[in-house]
Tab-separated table of C-alpha atoms in Angstrom:
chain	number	residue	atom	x	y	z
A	1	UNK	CA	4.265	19.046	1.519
A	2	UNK	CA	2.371	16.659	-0.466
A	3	UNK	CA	2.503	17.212	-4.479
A	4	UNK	CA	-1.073	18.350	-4.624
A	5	UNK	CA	-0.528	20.963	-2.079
A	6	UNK	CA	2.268	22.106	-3.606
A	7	UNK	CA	0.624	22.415	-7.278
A	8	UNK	CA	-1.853	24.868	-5.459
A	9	UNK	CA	1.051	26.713	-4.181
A	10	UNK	CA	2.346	26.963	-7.970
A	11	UNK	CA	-1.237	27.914	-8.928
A	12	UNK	CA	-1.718	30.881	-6.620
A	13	UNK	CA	1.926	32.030	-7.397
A	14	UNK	CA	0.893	32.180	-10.877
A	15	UNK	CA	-2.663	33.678	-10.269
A	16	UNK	CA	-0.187	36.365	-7.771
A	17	UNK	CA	2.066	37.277	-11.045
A	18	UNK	CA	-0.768	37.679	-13.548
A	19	UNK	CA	-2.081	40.039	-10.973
A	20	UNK	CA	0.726	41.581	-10.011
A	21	UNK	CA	1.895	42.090	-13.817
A	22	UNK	CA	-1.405	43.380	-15.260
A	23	UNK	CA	-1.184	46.531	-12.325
A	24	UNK	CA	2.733	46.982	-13.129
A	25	UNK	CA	2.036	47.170	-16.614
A	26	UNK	CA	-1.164	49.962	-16.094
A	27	UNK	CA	-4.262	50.082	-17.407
A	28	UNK	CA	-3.174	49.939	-21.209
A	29	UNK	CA	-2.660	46.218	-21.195
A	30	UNK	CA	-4.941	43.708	-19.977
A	31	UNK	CA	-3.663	40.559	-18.340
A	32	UNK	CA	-6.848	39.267	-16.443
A	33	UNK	CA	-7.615	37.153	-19.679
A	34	UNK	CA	-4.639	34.839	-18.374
A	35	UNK	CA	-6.308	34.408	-15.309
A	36	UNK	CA	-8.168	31.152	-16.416
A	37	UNK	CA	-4.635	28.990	-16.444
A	38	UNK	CA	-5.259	28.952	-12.499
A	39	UNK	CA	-8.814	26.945	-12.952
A	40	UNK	CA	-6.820	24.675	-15.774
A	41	UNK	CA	-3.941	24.165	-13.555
A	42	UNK	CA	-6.272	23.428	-10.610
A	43	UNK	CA	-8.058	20.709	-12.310
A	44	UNK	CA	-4.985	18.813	-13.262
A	45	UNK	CA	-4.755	17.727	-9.746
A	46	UNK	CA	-7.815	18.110	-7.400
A	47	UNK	CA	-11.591	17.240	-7.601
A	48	UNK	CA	-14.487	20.014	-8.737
A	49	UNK	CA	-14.667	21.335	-5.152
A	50	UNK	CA	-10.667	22.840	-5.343
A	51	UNK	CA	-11.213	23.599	-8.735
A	52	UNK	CA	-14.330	25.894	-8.378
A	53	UNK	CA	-12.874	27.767	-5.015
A	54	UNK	CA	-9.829	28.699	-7.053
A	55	UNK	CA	-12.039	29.462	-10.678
A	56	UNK	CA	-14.418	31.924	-7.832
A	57	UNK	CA	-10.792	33.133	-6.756
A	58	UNK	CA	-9.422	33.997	-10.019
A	59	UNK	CA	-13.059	35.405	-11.231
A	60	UNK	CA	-12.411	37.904	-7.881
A	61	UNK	CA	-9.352	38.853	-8.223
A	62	UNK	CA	-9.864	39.911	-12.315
A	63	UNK	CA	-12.826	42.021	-10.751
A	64	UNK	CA	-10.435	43.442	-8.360
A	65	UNK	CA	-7.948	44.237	-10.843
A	66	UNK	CA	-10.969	45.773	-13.183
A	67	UNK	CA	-11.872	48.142	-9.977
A	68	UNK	CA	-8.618	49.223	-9.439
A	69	UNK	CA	-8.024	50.457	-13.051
A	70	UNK	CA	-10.982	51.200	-13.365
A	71	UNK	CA	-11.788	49.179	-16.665
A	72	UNK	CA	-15.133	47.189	-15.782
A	73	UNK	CA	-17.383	49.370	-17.871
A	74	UNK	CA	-15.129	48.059	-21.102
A	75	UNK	CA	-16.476	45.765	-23.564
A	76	UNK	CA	-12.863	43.775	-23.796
A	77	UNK	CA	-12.629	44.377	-20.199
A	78	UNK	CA	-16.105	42.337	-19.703
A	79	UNK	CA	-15.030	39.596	-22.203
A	80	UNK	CA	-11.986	38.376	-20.454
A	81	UNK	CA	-13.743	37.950	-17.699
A	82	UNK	CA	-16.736	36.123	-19.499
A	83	UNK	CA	-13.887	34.148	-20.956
A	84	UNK	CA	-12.506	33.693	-17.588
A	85	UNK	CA	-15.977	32.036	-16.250
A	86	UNK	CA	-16.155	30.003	-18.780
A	87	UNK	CA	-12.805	28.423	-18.658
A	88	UNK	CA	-13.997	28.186	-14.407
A	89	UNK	CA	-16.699	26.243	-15.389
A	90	UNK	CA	-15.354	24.325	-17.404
A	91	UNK	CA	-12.257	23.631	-15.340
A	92	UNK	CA	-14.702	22.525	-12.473
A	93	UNK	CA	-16.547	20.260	-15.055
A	94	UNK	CA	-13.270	18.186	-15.847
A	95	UNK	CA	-12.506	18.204	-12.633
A	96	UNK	CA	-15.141	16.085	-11.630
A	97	UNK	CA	-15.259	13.947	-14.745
A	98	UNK	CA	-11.785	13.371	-14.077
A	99	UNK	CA	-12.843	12.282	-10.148
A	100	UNK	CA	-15.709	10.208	-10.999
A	101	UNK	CA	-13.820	7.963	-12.944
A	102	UNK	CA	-11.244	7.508	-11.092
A	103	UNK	CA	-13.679	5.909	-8.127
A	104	UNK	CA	-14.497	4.053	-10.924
A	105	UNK	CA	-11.357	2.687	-11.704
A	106	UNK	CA	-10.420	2.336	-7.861
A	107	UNK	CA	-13.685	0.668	-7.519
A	108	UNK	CA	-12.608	-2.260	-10.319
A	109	UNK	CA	-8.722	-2.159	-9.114
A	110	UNK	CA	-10.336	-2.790	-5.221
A	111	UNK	CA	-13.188	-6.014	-6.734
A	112	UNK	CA	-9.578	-7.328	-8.797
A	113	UNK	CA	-7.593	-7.105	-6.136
A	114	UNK	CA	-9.918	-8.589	-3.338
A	115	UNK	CA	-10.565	-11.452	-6.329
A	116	UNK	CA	-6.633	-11.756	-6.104
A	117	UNK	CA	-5.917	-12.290	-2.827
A	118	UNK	CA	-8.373	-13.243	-0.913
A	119	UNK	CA	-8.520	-14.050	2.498
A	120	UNK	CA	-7.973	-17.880	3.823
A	121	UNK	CA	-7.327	-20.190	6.680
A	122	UNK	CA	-6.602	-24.023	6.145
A	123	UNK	CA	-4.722	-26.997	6.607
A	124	UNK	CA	-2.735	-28.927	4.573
A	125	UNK	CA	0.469	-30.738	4.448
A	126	UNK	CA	0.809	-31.002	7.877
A	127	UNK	CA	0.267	-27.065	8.378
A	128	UNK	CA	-2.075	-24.672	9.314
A	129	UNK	CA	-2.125	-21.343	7.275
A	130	UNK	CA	-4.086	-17.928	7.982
A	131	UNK	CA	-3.693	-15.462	5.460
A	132	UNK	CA	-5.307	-11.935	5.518
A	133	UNK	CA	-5.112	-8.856	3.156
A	134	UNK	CA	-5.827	-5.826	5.215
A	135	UNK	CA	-6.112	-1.886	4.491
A	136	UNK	CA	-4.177	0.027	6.968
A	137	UNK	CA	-5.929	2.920	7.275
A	138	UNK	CA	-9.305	4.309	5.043
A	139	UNK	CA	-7.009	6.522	3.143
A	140	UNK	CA	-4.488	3.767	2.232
A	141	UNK	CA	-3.942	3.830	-2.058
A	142	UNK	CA	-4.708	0.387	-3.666
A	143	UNK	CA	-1.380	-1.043	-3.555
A	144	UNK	CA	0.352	-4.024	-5.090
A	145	UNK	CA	0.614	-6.249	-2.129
A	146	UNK	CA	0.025	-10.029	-3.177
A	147	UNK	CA	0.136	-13.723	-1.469
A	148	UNK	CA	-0.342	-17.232	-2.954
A	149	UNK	CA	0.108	-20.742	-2.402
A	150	UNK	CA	1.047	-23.906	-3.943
A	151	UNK	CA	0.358	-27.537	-2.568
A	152	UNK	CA	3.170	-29.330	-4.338
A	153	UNK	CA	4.850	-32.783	-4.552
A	154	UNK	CA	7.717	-30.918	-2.736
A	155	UNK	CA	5.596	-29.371	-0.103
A	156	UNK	CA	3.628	-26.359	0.443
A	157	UNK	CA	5.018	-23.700	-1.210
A	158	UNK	CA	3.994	-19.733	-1.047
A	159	UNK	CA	4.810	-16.487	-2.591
A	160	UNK	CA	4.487	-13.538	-0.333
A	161	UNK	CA	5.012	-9.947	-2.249
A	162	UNK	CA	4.631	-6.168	-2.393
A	163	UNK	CA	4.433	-4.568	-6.478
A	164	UNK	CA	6.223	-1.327	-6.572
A	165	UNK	CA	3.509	1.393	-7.188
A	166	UNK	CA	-0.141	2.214	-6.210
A	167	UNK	CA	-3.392	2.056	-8.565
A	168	UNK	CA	-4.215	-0.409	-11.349
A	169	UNK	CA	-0.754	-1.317	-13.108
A	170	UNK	CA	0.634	-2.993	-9.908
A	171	UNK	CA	-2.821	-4.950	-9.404
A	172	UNK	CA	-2.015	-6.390	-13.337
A	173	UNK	CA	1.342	-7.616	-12.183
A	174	UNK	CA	0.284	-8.897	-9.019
A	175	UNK	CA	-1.932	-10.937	-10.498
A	176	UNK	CA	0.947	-11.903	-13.736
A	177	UNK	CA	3.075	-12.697	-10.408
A	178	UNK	CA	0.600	-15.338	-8.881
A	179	UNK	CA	-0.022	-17.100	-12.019
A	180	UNK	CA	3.636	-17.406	-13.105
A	181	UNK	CA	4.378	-18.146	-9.559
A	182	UNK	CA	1.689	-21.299	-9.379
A	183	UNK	CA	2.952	-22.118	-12.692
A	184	UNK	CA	6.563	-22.569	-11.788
A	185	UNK	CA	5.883	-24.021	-8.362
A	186	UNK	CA	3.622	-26.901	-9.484
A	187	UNK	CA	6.552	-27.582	-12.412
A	188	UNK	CA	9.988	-26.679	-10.485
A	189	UNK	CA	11.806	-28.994	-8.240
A	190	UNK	CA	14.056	-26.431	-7.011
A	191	UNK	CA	13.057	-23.395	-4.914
A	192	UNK	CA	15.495	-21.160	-6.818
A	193	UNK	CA	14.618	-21.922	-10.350
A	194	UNK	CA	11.263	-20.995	-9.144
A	195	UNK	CA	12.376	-17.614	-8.737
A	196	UNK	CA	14.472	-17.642	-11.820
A	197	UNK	CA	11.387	-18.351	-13.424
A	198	UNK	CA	9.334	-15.849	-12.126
A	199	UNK	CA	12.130	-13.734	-13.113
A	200	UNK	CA	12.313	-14.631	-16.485
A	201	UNK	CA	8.356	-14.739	-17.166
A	202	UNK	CA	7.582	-10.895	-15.737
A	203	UNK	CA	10.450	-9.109	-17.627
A	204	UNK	CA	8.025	-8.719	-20.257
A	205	UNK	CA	5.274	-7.467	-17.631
A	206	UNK	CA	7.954	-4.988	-15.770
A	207	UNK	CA	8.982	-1.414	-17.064
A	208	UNK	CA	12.437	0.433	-16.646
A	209	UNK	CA	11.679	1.374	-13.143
A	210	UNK	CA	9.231	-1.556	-11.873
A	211	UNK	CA	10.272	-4.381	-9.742
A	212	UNK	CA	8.764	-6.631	-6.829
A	213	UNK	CA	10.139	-7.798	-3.912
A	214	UNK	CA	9.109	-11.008	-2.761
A	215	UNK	CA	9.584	-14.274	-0.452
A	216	UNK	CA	9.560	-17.451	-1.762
A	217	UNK	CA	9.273	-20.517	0.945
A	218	UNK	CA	8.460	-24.149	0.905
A	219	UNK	CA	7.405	-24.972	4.009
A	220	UNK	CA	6.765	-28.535	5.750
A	221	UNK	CA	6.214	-29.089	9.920
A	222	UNK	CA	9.647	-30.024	10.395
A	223	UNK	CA	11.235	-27.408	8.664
A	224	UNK	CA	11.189	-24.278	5.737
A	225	UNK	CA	13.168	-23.209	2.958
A	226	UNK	CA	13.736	-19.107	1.952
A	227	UNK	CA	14.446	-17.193	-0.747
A	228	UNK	CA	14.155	-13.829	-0.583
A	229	UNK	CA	14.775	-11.248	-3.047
A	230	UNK	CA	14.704	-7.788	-1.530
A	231	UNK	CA	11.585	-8.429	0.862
A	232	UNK	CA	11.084	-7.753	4.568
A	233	UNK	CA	12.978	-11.129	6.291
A	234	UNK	CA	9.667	-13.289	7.984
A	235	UNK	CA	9.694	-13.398	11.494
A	236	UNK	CA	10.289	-16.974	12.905
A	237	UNK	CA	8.418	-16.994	16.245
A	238	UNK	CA	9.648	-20.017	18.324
A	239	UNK	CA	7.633	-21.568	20.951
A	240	UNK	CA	10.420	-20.479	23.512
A	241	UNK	CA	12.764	-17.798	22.774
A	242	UNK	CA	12.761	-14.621	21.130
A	243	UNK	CA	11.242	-13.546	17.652
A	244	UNK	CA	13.963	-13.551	14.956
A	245	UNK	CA	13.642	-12.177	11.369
A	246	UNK	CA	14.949	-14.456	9.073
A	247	UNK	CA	17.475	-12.140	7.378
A	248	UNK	CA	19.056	-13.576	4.188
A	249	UNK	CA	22.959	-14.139	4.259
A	250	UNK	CA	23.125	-12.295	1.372
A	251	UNK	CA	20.651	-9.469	0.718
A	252	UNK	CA	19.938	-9.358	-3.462
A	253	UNK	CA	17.944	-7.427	-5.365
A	254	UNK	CA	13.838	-7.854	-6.008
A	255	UNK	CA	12.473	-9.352	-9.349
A	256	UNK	CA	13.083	-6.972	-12.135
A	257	UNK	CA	16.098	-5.654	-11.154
A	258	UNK	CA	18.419	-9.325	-11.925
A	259	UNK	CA	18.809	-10.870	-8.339
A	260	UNK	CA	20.764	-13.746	-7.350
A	261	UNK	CA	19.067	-15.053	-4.291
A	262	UNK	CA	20.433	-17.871	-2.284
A	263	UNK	CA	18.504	-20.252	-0.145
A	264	UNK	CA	17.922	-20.749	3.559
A	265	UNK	CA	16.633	-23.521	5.278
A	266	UNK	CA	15.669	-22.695	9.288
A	267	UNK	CA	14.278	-26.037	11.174
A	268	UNK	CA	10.927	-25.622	12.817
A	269	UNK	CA	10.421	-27.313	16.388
A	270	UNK	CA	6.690	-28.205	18.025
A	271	UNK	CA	5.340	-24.413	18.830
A	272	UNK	CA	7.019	-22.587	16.268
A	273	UNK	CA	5.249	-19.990	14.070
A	274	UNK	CA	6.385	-18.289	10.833
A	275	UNK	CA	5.064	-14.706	10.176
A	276	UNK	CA	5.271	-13.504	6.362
A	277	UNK	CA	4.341	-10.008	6.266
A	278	UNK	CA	4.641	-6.415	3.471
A	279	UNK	CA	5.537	-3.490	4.220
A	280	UNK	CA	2.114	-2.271	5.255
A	281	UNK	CA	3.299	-4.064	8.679
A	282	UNK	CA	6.926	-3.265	9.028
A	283	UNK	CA	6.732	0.436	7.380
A	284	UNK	CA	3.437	1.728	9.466
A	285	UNK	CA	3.641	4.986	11.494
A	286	UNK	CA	1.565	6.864	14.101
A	287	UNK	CA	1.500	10.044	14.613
A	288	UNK	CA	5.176	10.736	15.473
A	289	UNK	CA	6.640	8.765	12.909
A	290	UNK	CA	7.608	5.862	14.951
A	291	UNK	CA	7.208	2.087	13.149
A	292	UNK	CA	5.704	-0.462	15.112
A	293	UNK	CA	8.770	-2.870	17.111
A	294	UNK	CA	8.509	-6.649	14.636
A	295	UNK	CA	9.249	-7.988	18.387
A	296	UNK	CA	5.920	-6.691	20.174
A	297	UNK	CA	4.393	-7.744	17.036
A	298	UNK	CA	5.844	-11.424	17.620
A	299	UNK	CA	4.374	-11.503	21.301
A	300	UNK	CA	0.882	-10.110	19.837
A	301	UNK	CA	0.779	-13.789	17.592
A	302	UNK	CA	0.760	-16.213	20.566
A	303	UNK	CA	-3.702	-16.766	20.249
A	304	UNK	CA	-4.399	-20.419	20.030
A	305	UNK	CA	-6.514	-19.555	16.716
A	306	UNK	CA	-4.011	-18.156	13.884
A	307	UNK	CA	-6.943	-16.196	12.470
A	308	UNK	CA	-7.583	-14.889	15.861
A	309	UNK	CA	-3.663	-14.009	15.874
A	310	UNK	CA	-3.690	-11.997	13.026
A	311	UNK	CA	-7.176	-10.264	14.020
A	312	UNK	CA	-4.878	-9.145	17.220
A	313	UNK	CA	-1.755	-7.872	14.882
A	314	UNK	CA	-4.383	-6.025	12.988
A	315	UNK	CA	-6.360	-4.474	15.566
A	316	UNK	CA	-2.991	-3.408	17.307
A	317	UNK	CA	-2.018	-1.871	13.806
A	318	UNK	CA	-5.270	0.105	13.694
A	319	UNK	CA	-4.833	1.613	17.170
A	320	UNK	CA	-0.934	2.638	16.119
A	321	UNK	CA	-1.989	3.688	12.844
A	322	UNK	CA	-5.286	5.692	14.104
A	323	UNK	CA	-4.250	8.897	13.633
A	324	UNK	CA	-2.090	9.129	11.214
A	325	UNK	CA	-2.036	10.259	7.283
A	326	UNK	CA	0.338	7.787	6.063
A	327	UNK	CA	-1.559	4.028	5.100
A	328	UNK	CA	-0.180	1.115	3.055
A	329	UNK	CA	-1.735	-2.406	2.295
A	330	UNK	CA	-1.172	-5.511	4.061
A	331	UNK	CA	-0.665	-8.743	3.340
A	332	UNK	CA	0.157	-11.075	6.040
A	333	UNK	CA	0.317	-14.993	6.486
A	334	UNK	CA	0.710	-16.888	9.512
A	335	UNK	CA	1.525	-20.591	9.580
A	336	UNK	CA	2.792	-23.245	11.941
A	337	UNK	CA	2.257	-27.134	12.339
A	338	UNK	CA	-0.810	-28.493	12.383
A	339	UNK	CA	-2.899	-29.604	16.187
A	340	UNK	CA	-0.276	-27.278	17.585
A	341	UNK	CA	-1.857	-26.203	20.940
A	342	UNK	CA	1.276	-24.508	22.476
A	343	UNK	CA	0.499	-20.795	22.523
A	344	UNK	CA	-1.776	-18.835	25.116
A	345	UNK	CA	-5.328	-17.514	23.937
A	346	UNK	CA	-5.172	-14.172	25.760
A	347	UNK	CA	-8.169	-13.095	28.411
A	348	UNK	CA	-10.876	-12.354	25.371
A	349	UNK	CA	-11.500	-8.895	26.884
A	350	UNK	CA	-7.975	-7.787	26.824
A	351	UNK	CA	-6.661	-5.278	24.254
A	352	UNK	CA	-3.440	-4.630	22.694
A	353	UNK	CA	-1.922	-2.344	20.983
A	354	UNK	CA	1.473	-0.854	20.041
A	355	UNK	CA	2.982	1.155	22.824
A	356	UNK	CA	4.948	4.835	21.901
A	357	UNK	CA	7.907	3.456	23.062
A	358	UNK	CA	7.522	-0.352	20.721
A	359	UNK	CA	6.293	-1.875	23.757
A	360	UNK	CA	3.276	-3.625	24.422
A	361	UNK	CA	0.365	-1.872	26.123
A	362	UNK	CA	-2.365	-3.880	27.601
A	363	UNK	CA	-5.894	-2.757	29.238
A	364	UNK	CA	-8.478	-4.928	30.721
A	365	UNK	CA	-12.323	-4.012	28.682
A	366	UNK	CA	-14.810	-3.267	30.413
A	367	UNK	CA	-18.739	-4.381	30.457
């Protein structure tokens, strides 16, 4: 039961009692007056059209009440429930005030965030880099999923993250993140005071309870360096072999919360791939619950084209995701060495998508 559902529970349980008091108590005492808390109550949490069904509700059931004891003909009778319509009214009205601007803000957090982290494919260093920021599903909360890079005298360096929270405060520290994080890469030699820094720099940014979890990497073709401080371990996709996540040693804690991350290095041959990813990826469910297998994922990344690769992770996603009510952002980079022709570009009319059982299903299109 989702917390708006369950605040309409409490309101018809109270909208019950008042009822349910007023005809215990008889027709001496009045309670119907107290009837407009349900509208209030109901605009706390849901738009004008919730908030008017339950004000027409209340409005009912005070007429109901008036029938039964039979006290409609009453001036103080008729004033609670002009009161009562009033307070529906204007219940309804904040309702939608309250709506309207929060598209608004959504509307500003979606232009900041999409002015953030914005899409990109290029090559550098060496490397070639696809980077996408996706919503999971049309339902999916602006979230605090963020990505950056770094070309640095040390190599190319990224940030990969995921801002604990939905709405506008995690968009503010994703973007505090990305500029402390460019900051410290440009002017850091070493991959962990980079993360000390960032460390250091957000505490004034973070409350009690915020934190992110992120991946730090400095990446050339021959080779790439981790730190990781409570984030999903990238998936190192080898040219022959099986997927592995790069699990830390040492799991620590995510910014905000004090880690003490250690570094790993993990040598890249000809062919090899490295998939960063949030949680929008490893967390997403279908319809029975079930998370999409990081394996199938790895054999969905073997286009030629890493933009293409990622178009086939995220049309899989969409078909596993399709019908269900749970969404997250995405944030997902894909890099390997540059003129790296190793992988198979799959027939262009085949489709895939996650299987039930975390297997791969594939049909041939049609037309």
């Amino acid at each position: 039961m989702t917390s708006r559902t369950g605040w309409l529970w409490l309101t018809a349980f109270v909208g019950i009692g008042i009822a349910v008091g007023d005809v215990a108590t008889g027709a001496a005492t009045s309670l119907i007056g107290l009837l407009l808390v349900c509208p209030l109550l109901a605009s706390t949490q849901h738009g004008w059209r919730v908030t008017a069904a339950v004000s027409g509700a209340a409005t009912l059931l005070a007429v109901a009440i008036g029938t039964v004891e039979h006290a409609l003909g009453q001036g103080d009778t008729q004033v609670r429930l002009l009161t009562l319509v009033v307070a529906g009214v204007y219940g309804t009205w904040c309702a939608h005030r309250s709506t309207s601007l929060q598209q608004q803000l959504e509307k500003v957090a979606v232009a900041a965030q999409r002015a953030i982290i914005q899409p990109t494919d290029f090559c550098i260093g060496g490397l070639e880099v696809s980077a996408r920021y996706h919503s999971a599903a049309a339902q999916a909360h602006i979230g605090g999923d963020l990505y950056a890079f770094a070309n640095t005298p040390m190599g190319l360096r990224l940030l990969i993250g995921d801002v604990r929270g939905k709405g506008l405060p995690p968009v503010h520290l994703s973007a505090a993140a990305i500029g402390h994080f460019r900051d410290a890469a440009y002017t850091m030699p070493d991959l962990l005071d980079v993360v000390r820094e960032l460390e250091t720099r957000l505490a004034g940014d973070l409350g009690a309870e915020d934190f992110i979890t992120v991946v730090v990497a400095e990446v050339d073709p021959h080779h790439v360096r981790l730190v990781n401080c409570g984030h999903h371990a990238p998936l190192h996709l080898p040219a022959t072999g099986a997927p592995a996540l790069l699990t830390p040693p040492v799991p620590t804690t995510p910014i905000g919360l004090a880690p003490a991350p250690t570094v790993q290095e993990i040598p890249l041959a000809a062919g090899d791939r490295l998939l960063f990813y949030t949680d929008g990826l490893a967390e997403a469910r279908d319809r029975t619950g079930s998370m999409p297998d990081l394996q199938v994922i790895g054999q969905l990344c073997t286009e030629a084209r890493l933009d293409g690769a990622l178009d086939t992770v995220l049309t899989a996603l969409d078909h596993h995701t399709r019908h269900s009510a749970t969404g997250d952002d995405i944030a997902l980079i894909l890099l390997q060495p540059a003129h790296d022709h190793a992988r198979r570009a799959p027939h262009p009319r085949e489709v895939r998508a996650f299987g039930a059982d975390g297997a791969t299903r594939r049909a041939a299109g049609t037309g």
